[in-house]
């Protein structure tokens, strides 16, 4: 695998992604054959934001490969509570660990961490932006369940604006042949522009639907998500959005017999409990695929990890990112990195937000 850090799954070629998926399948088939693969290696999990599955599956993955784990899941118990910057924490942990998984509420944090880490950094979720290892989990699940990653009609339902798993999944699936997306959300919670840009650039068809019932009959996959309460400015705004889309037994009657339901979890109220017993519900199996997916990813990333000296200085742009949730707004020393989009538009290389020059 030709990347040092995994910030966005899009940086892997389709061939590299398929190699990780195949390795995850091989591990799933015979886990004991991989039990010593990371003996002597250390994973650091730096979780600045709550997590059950991602954190525990990363830890389990490393332990099942024979490696060890350090880290924190509550930054209040680390020197972050004393005001330590991300740069300083990462510089230090990058010297202790062989590989780092980081989750943070600010968008672009994993990218920022990668600038200062001698060890490979994996993005375990950066605010409402991306979540590449959930997508790896999703594609390992789909490949296993469907036997292909091509020619699917994928419905995505719920909080498509703030749901980082949705953004990563669309980005990745739009690189496979013949996929089309049905975006099922309220107008307020539709996908951000950078996700639309990816679908448009890849020529993927997509449509928007205002109800689950109308979309249901055409879907091969339904990806449900919760409304991301923690990303709303006020409880009132959240209350207006919650409970709009609920998948229940009645709606499942409209679905194809081989449709698969995925959900990154946690579920709140968007899937009723009765649906758990429908054989098309794959969201609990998905969590197990996620552990094998992370085992495969850790192995591949450690295979070619280098410890080349890090650049001391970066070219910084005079503009600031206009996204208030971008990590550059709280960690002021970060170099401002943009890609010109034409006209007076710039694309922030941390959070993918657009800013005017
Ligand atoms: C997701 C996340 O954290 O983005 N959960 C996960 O990692 N499995 C989805 C969510 O929190 O809704």
Tab-separated table of C-alpha atoms and ligand atoms in Angstrom:
chain	number	residue	atom	x	y	z
A	1	UNK	CA	0.000	0.000	0.000
A	2	UNK	CA	1.541	3.204	-1.148
A	3	UNK	CA	0.188	5.641	1.454
A	4	UNK	CA	1.679	6.463	4.830
A	5	UNK	CA	-1.420	7.922	6.511
A	6	UNK	CA	-5.070	7.027	5.981
A	7	UNK	CA	-7.026	10.271	6.144
A	8	UNK	CA	-9.469	9.601	3.309
A	9	UNK	CA	-10.083	6.166	1.763
A	10	UNK	CA	-10.026	7.898	-1.635
A	11	UNK	CA	-6.224	8.087	-1.443
A	12	UNK	CA	-6.071	4.313	-1.974
A	13	UNK	CA	-6.257	3.062	-5.544
A	14	UNK	CA	-9.088	0.625	-6.243
A	15	UNK	CA	-6.439	-2.107	-6.445
A	16	UNK	CA	-5.045	-1.199	-2.999
A	17	UNK	CA	-8.545	-1.082	-1.522
A	18	UNK	CA	-9.358	-4.501	-2.966
A	19	UNK	CA	-6.132	-5.866	-1.445
A	20	UNK	CA	-7.255	-4.713	2.012
A	21	UNK	CA	-10.729	-6.204	1.468
A	22	UNK	CA	-9.251	-9.534	0.318
A	23	UNK	CA	-6.906	-9.588	3.310
A	24	UNK	CA	-9.840	-8.880	5.669
A	25	UNK	CA	-11.684	-11.830	4.101
A	26	UNK	CA	-8.643	-14.081	4.490
A	27	UNK	CA	-8.266	-13.084	8.165
A	28	UNK	CA	-11.972	-13.705	8.762
A	29	UNK	CA	-11.614	-17.192	7.278
A	30	UNK	CA	-8.616	-18.112	9.461
A	31	UNK	CA	-7.928	-15.565	12.249
A	32	UNK	CA	-5.391	-17.727	14.087
A	33	UNK	CA	-3.044	-17.607	11.073
A	34	UNK	CA	-2.601	-13.861	11.734
A	35	UNK	CA	-2.289	-13.976	15.526
A	36	UNK	CA	1.415	-13.053	15.566
A	37	UNK	CA	1.554	-10.620	12.625
A	38	UNK	CA	1.981	-7.492	14.754
A	39	UNK	CA	3.900	-8.956	17.691
A	40	UNK	CA	5.997	-6.155	19.245
A	41	UNK	CA	4.015	-3.354	17.540
A	42	UNK	CA	2.044	-0.691	19.410
A	43	UNK	CA	-1.180	1.012	18.360
A	44	UNK	CA	-2.130	4.319	20.031
A	45	UNK	CA	-5.831	5.180	20.069
A	46	UNK	CA	-6.364	8.907	20.671
A	47	UNK	CA	-10.110	9.386	21.044
A	48	UNK	CA	-11.070	12.988	21.737
A	49	UNK	CA	-14.727	12.089	21.006
A	50	UNK	CA	-16.964	9.260	22.327
A	51	UNK	CA	-16.826	5.876	20.615
A	52	UNK	CA	-17.803	2.281	21.302
A	53	UNK	CA	-17.277	0.286	18.106
A	54	UNK	CA	-14.485	2.157	16.370
A	55	UNK	CA	-12.276	2.365	19.403
A	56	UNK	CA	-12.919	-1.152	20.637
A	57	UNK	CA	-12.589	-2.718	17.218
A	58	UNK	CA	-9.259	-0.951	16.652
A	59	UNK	CA	-8.017	-2.204	19.994
A	60	UNK	CA	-9.332	-5.731	19.447
A	61	UNK	CA	-7.836	-5.758	15.948
A	62	UNK	CA	-4.359	-4.928	17.260
A	63	UNK	CA	-4.628	-7.396	20.157
A	64	UNK	CA	-5.785	-10.169	17.796
A	65	UNK	CA	-2.703	-9.495	15.653
A	66	UNK	CA	-0.474	-9.989	18.695
A	67	UNK	CA	0.292	-6.274	19.170
A	68	UNK	CA	-0.317	-3.930	22.117
A	69	UNK	CA	-2.414	-0.832	22.629
A	70	UNK	CA	-1.913	2.505	24.433
A	71	UNK	CA	-3.985	5.700	24.353
A	72	UNK	CA	-6.872	7.619	25.865
A	73	UNK	CA	-10.605	7.687	25.307
A	74	UNK	CA	-11.261	10.732	27.415
A	75	UNK	CA	-8.985	13.693	26.662
A	76	UNK	CA	-9.807	15.088	30.115
A	77	UNK	CA	-7.552	12.372	31.538
A	78	UNK	CA	-4.658	13.419	29.288
A	79	UNK	CA	-2.573	16.610	29.057
A	80	UNK	CA	-5.119	17.916	26.545
A	81	UNK	CA	-6.992	19.093	29.674
A	82	UNK	CA	-3.922	21.188	30.582
A	83	UNK	CA	-4.077	22.915	27.204
A	84	UNK	CA	-1.613	20.810	25.212
A	85	UNK	CA	-1.852	21.365	21.461
A	86	UNK	CA	-2.654	18.608	18.984
A	87	UNK	CA	0.794	19.094	17.453
A	88	UNK	CA	2.613	18.460	20.746
A	89	UNK	CA	0.485	15.444	21.691
A	90	UNK	CA	0.982	13.862	18.268
A	91	UNK	CA	4.708	14.591	18.158
A	92	UNK	CA	5.105	12.731	21.450
A	93	UNK	CA	2.732	9.818	20.720
A	94	UNK	CA	4.265	9.431	17.239
A	95	UNK	CA	7.511	8.654	19.063
A	96	UNK	CA	5.918	6.035	21.332
A	97	UNK	CA	3.615	4.141	18.986
A	98	UNK	CA	4.050	2.409	15.619
A	99	UNK	CA	0.623	3.468	14.378
A	100	UNK	CA	-2.037	5.936	15.610
A	101	UNK	CA	-5.833	5.977	15.272
A	102	UNK	CA	-7.314	9.388	16.071
A	103	UNK	CA	-10.898	10.618	16.467
A	104	UNK	CA	-11.797	14.257	17.089
A	105	UNK	CA	-14.838	16.499	16.862
A	106	UNK	CA	-13.089	19.027	14.587
A	107	UNK	CA	-12.978	18.450	10.833
A	108	UNK	CA	-9.510	17.923	9.392
A	109	UNK	CA	-7.902	16.782	12.663
A	110	UNK	CA	-6.426	13.565	11.267
A	111	UNK	CA	-4.868	15.475	8.378
A	112	UNK	CA	-3.426	17.989	10.863
A	113	UNK	CA	-2.062	15.165	13.036
A	114	UNK	CA	-0.408	13.543	10.022
A	115	UNK	CA	1.761	16.640	9.514
A	116	UNK	CA	3.505	16.073	12.858
A	117	UNK	CA	3.448	12.298	13.317
A	118	UNK	CA	6.437	10.061	12.671
A	119	UNK	CA	4.028	7.102	12.898
A	120	UNK	CA	1.238	6.444	10.372
A	121	UNK	CA	-2.042	8.145	11.313
A	122	UNK	CA	-5.478	6.630	10.686
A	123	UNK	CA	-8.531	8.868	10.659
A	124	UNK	CA	-11.053	7.281	13.044
A	125	UNK	CA	-13.557	10.101	12.405
A	126	UNK	CA	-12.971	13.865	12.100
A	127	UNK	CA	-16.079	15.809	13.103
A	128	UNK	CA	-18.786	15.726	10.459
A	129	UNK	CA	-16.221	15.192	7.689
A	130	UNK	CA	-14.959	11.635	7.038
A	131	UNK	CA	-14.721	8.189	8.604
A	132	UNK	CA	-12.644	6.004	6.252
A	133	UNK	CA	-12.385	2.925	8.479
A	134	UNK	CA	-16.179	2.774	8.826
A	135	UNK	CA	-16.293	2.793	5.037
A	136	UNK	CA	-13.745	0.005	4.952
A	137	UNK	CA	-16.062	-1.872	7.308
A	138	UNK	CA	-19.018	-1.127	5.022
A	139	UNK	CA	-17.279	-2.274	1.836
A	140	UNK	CA	-15.931	-5.454	3.450
A	141	UNK	CA	-19.520	-6.181	4.554
A	142	UNK	CA	-20.987	-5.410	1.135
A	143	UNK	CA	-18.362	-7.412	-0.730
A	144	UNK	CA	-19.080	-10.390	1.471
A	145	UNK	CA	-22.844	-10.034	1.341
A	146	UNK	CA	-23.245	-9.063	-2.314
A	147	UNK	CA	-20.122	-10.557	-3.914
A	148	UNK	CA	-19.424	-7.292	-5.752
A	149	UNK	CA	-19.026	-3.548	-5.220
A	150	UNK	CA	-20.399	-2.626	-8.670
A	151	UNK	CA	-23.816	-1.851	-10.152
A	152	UNK	CA	-25.714	-1.200	-6.944
A	153	UNK	CA	-28.482	1.201	-6.106
A	154	UNK	CA	-27.505	2.501	-2.670
A	155	UNK	CA	-29.974	4.436	-0.543
A	156	UNK	CA	-28.528	6.619	2.201
A	157	UNK	CA	-30.986	7.838	4.784
A	158	UNK	CA	-30.918	10.222	7.744
A	159	UNK	CA	-28.314	12.866	8.556
A	160	UNK	CA	-26.462	13.079	5.258
A	161	UNK	CA	-25.082	16.509	6.130
A	162	UNK	CA	-23.287	15.653	9.366
A	163	UNK	CA	-22.901	11.897	8.917
A	164	UNK	CA	-19.201	11.399	8.211
A	165	UNK	CA	-19.751	7.709	7.403
A	166	UNK	CA	-22.087	8.747	4.576
A	167	UNK	CA	-19.518	11.103	3.051
A	168	UNK	CA	-16.762	8.509	3.088
A	169	UNK	CA	-19.022	5.768	1.729
A	170	UNK	CA	-20.273	7.842	-1.208
A	171	UNK	CA	-16.731	8.936	-2.065
A	172	UNK	CA	-15.518	5.344	-2.159
A	173	UNK	CA	-18.509	3.705	-3.852
A	174	UNK	CA	-18.569	6.320	-6.603
A	175	UNK	CA	-15.237	4.904	-7.825
A	176	UNK	CA	-16.807	1.524	-8.561
A	177	UNK	CA	-18.677	0.809	-11.808
A	178	UNK	CA	-22.363	1.522	-12.253
A	179	UNK	CA	-23.310	2.516	-8.714
A	180	UNK	CA	-26.103	5.004	-8.149
A	181	UNK	CA	-27.217	6.733	-4.989
A	182	UNK	CA	-30.612	7.696	-3.611
A	183	UNK	CA	-30.224	10.401	-0.967
A	184	UNK	CA	-33.089	10.216	1.526
A	185	UNK	CA	-33.100	13.167	3.914
A	186	UNK	CA	-34.818	16.413	4.773
A	187	UNK	CA	-33.640	19.355	2.617
A	188	UNK	CA	-31.707	20.699	5.657
A	189	UNK	CA	-29.690	17.515	6.059
A	190	UNK	CA	-28.587	16.709	2.519
A	191	UNK	CA	-24.940	15.926	1.625
A	192	UNK	CA	-22.301	18.692	1.569
A	193	UNK	CA	-21.055	20.143	-1.705
A	194	UNK	CA	-17.731	18.276	-1.698
A	195	UNK	CA	-19.633	14.974	-1.716
A	196	UNK	CA	-21.813	16.138	-4.626
A	197	UNK	CA	-18.612	17.196	-6.419
A	198	UNK	CA	-17.259	13.645	-6.116
A	199	UNK	CA	-20.461	12.092	-7.498
A	200	UNK	CA	-20.524	14.574	-10.367
A	201	UNK	CA	-16.840	14.094	-11.202
A	202	UNK	CA	-17.192	10.316	-11.291
A	203	UNK	CA	-20.336	10.480	-13.410
A	204	UNK	CA	-22.365	8.591	-10.799
A	205	UNK	CA	-26.106	9.021	-10.998
A	206	UNK	CA	-27.843	10.239	-7.867
A	207	UNK	CA	-31.313	11.361	-6.960
A	208	UNK	CA	-32.965	12.778	-3.866
A	209	UNK	CA	-36.009	11.265	-2.166
A	210	UNK	CA	-38.177	12.752	0.554
A	211	UNK	CA	-39.504	9.453	1.906
A	212	UNK	CA	-38.196	5.978	2.615
A	213	UNK	CA	-41.309	4.347	1.140
A	214	UNK	CA	-40.781	5.935	-2.278
A	215	UNK	CA	-37.110	4.853	-2.433
A	216	UNK	CA	-37.433	1.388	-0.918
A	217	UNK	CA	-38.413	-0.750	-3.971
A	218	UNK	CA	-35.376	0.260	-6.055
A	219	UNK	CA	-32.643	-0.225	-3.435
A	220	UNK	CA	-30.009	-2.978	-3.290
A	221	UNK	CA	-28.546	-1.480	-0.123
A	222	UNK	CA	-30.090	0.811	2.464
A	223	UNK	CA	-27.574	2.683	4.617
A	224	UNK	CA	-29.414	4.080	7.639
A	225	UNK	CA	-27.850	6.725	9.914
A	226	UNK	CA	-28.870	8.502	13.092
A	227	UNK	CA	-29.435	12.251	13.284
A	228	UNK	CA	-26.137	13.534	14.722
A	229	UNK	CA	-27.413	15.452	17.748
A	230	UNK	CA	-23.947	16.600	18.839
A	231	UNK	CA	-23.379	18.449	15.544
A	232	UNK	CA	-26.463	20.697	15.854
A	233	UNK	CA	-26.198	24.283	17.079
A	234	UNK	CA	-29.244	23.902	19.316
A	235	UNK	CA	-31.444	21.179	20.759
A	236	UNK	CA	-34.451	22.806	19.050
A	237	UNK	CA	-32.906	22.368	15.609
A	238	UNK	CA	-32.170	18.732	16.412
A	239	UNK	CA	-35.716	18.120	17.672
A	240	UNK	CA	-37.088	19.342	14.309
A	241	UNK	CA	-35.052	16.720	12.446
A	242	UNK	CA	-35.296	13.669	14.645
A	243	UNK	CA	-37.830	10.925	14.031
A	244	UNK	CA	-38.525	11.931	10.405
A	245	UNK	CA	-37.220	8.668	8.870
A	246	UNK	CA	-37.941	5.436	10.686
A	247	UNK	CA	-37.369	2.012	9.132
A	248	UNK	CA	-39.928	-0.489	10.398
A	249	UNK	CA	-41.379	-3.884	9.403
A	250	UNK	CA	-44.031	-2.283	7.228
A	251	UNK	CA	-41.480	-0.411	5.094
A	252	UNK	CA	-39.361	-3.545	4.838
A	253	UNK	CA	-42.251	-5.134	2.945
A	254	UNK	CA	-41.563	-2.695	0.105
A	255	UNK	CA	-37.901	-3.747	-0.178
A	256	UNK	CA	-36.289	-6.280	-2.520
A	257	UNK	CA	-35.874	-9.728	-0.959
A	258	UNK	CA	-32.073	-9.439	-1.190
A	259	UNK	CA	-31.714	-5.806	-0.125
A	260	UNK	CA	-29.146	-5.367	2.683
A	261	UNK	CA	-29.583	-2.907	5.548
A	262	UNK	CA	-26.377	-1.370	6.872
A	263	UNK	CA	-25.954	1.120	9.714
A	264	UNK	CA	-22.663	2.337	11.229
A	265	UNK	CA	-24.356	2.341	14.660
A	266	UNK	CA	-25.177	3.609	17.242
A	267	UNK	CA	-28.872	3.430	16.399
A	268	UNK	CA	-31.201	5.811	18.184
A	269	UNK	CA	-34.776	5.531	16.860
A	270	UNK	CA	-34.327	5.274	13.082
A	271	UNK	CA	-34.681	1.468	12.908
A	272	UNK	CA	-37.301	-0.267	15.028
A	273	UNK	CA	-36.105	-3.251	17.030
A	274	UNK	CA	-38.348	-5.694	15.123
A	275	UNK	CA	-36.238	-5.098	11.973
A	276	UNK	CA	-33.223	-6.668	13.746
A	277	UNK	CA	-34.774	-10.091	13.124
A	278	UNK	CA	-35.198	-9.542	9.371
A	279	UNK	CA	-32.511	-11.576	7.564
A	280	UNK	CA	-31.724	-8.514	5.444
A	281	UNK	CA	-30.529	-6.569	8.525
A	282	UNK	CA	-26.723	-6.737	8.495
A	283	UNK	CA	-25.786	-3.988	10.935
A	284	UNK	CA	-24.650	-6.218	13.782
A	285	UNK	CA	-22.665	-8.516	11.480
A	286	UNK	CA	-21.154	-5.331	10.034
A	287	UNK	CA	-19.442	-4.623	13.379
A	288	UNK	CA	-17.600	-7.953	13.174
A	289	UNK	CA	-16.516	-7.303	9.589
A	290	UNK	CA	-15.175	-3.980	10.933
A	291	UNK	CA	-12.758	-5.728	13.245
A	292	UNK	CA	-11.335	-7.834	10.388
A	293	UNK	CA	-11.220	-4.760	8.164
A	294	UNK	CA	-9.144	-2.916	10.771
A	295	UNK	CA	-6.837	-5.912	11.249
A	296	UNK	CA	-6.167	-5.916	7.508
A	297	UNK	CA	-5.640	-2.160	7.418
A	298	UNK	CA	-3.195	-2.145	10.337
A	299	UNK	CA	-1.189	-4.964	8.732
A	300	UNK	CA	-1.015	-3.222	5.361
A	301	UNK	CA	-0.071	0.145	6.856
A	302	UNK	CA	2.669	-1.307	9.038
A	303	UNK	CA	4.132	-3.241	6.090
A	304	UNK	CA	5.623	-0.158	4.505
A	305	UNK	CA	5.612	2.377	7.343
A	306	UNK	CA	8.690	4.592	7.171
A	307	UNK	CA	10.021	6.958	9.799
A	308	UNK	CA	11.452	9.558	7.465
A	309	UNK	CA	12.160	12.940	9.104
A	310	UNK	CA	9.112	15.195	8.982
A	311	UNK	CA	9.132	18.518	7.149
A	312	UNK	CA	9.920	21.334	9.589
A	313	UNK	CA	8.020	24.007	7.743
A	314	UNK	CA	5.042	24.228	5.443
A	315	UNK	CA	3.954	26.809	2.887
A	316	UNK	CA	1.063	28.563	4.538
A	317	UNK	CA	-1.631	30.482	2.662
A	318	UNK	CA	-2.662	33.977	3.811
A	319	UNK	CA	-6.382	32.958	3.751
A	320	UNK	CA	-8.245	31.329	6.640
A	321	UNK	CA	-10.729	28.492	6.217
A	322	UNK	CA	-14.300	29.758	6.529
A	323	UNK	CA	-15.542	26.532	8.195
A	324	UNK	CA	-15.860	27.190	11.955
A	325	UNK	CA	-15.588	23.416	12.586
A	326	UNK	CA	-12.246	23.162	10.768
A	327	UNK	CA	-9.322	22.212	13.012
A	328	UNK	CA	-7.413	25.265	11.712
A	329	UNK	CA	-9.882	27.464	13.617
A	330	UNK	CA	-8.843	26.056	17.013
A	331	UNK	CA	-5.197	25.036	16.422
A	332	UNK	CA	-3.982	28.405	15.176
A	333	UNK	CA	-0.364	27.373	14.403
A	334	UNK	CA	-1.480	24.947	11.662
A	335	UNK	CA	-0.293	25.940	8.185
A	336	UNK	CA	-3.250	27.041	6.031
A	337	UNK	CA	-3.318	24.586	3.135
A	338	UNK	CA	-5.680	25.098	0.193
A	339	UNK	CA	-6.196	23.778	-3.309
A	340	UNK	CA	-7.356	26.361	-5.868
A	341	UNK	CA	-10.766	25.463	-7.329
A	342	UNK	CA	-10.810	28.135	-10.020
A	343	UNK	CA	-12.254	31.641	-9.804
A	344	UNK	CA	-11.853	32.985	-6.255
A	345	UNK	CA	-12.577	29.616	-4.648
A	346	UNK	CA	-10.218	27.650	-2.469
A	347	UNK	CA	-10.677	24.142	-1.077
A	348	UNK	CA	-9.344	23.631	2.444
A	349	UNK	CA	-7.054	20.593	2.474
A	350	UNK	CA	-8.061	19.729	6.048
A	351	UNK	CA	-11.864	19.826	5.998
A	352	UNK	CA	-12.685	20.213	2.250
A	353	UNK	CA	-14.701	23.350	3.037
A	354	UNK	CA	-14.820	26.046	0.370
A	355	UNK	CA	-13.527	29.558	1.056
A	356	UNK	CA	-13.405	32.717	-0.996
A	357	UNK	CA	-10.013	34.325	-1.537
B	1	LIG	C1	-20.401	6.534	13.519
B	1	LIG	C2	-19.505	7.730	13.806
B	1	LIG	O1	-18.900	7.831	14.875
B	1	LIG	O2	-19.434	8.561	12.921
B	1	LIG	N1	-20.243	5.489	14.420
B	1	LIG	C3	-19.210	4.616	14.250
B	1	LIG	O3	-18.064	4.977	14.156
B	1	LIG	N2	-19.523	3.325	14.133
B	1	LIG	C4	-21.808	6.931	13.311
B	1	LIG	C5	-22.501	7.736	14.359
B	1	LIG	O4	-21.944	8.122	15.378
B	1	LIG	O5	-23.683	7.998	14.135
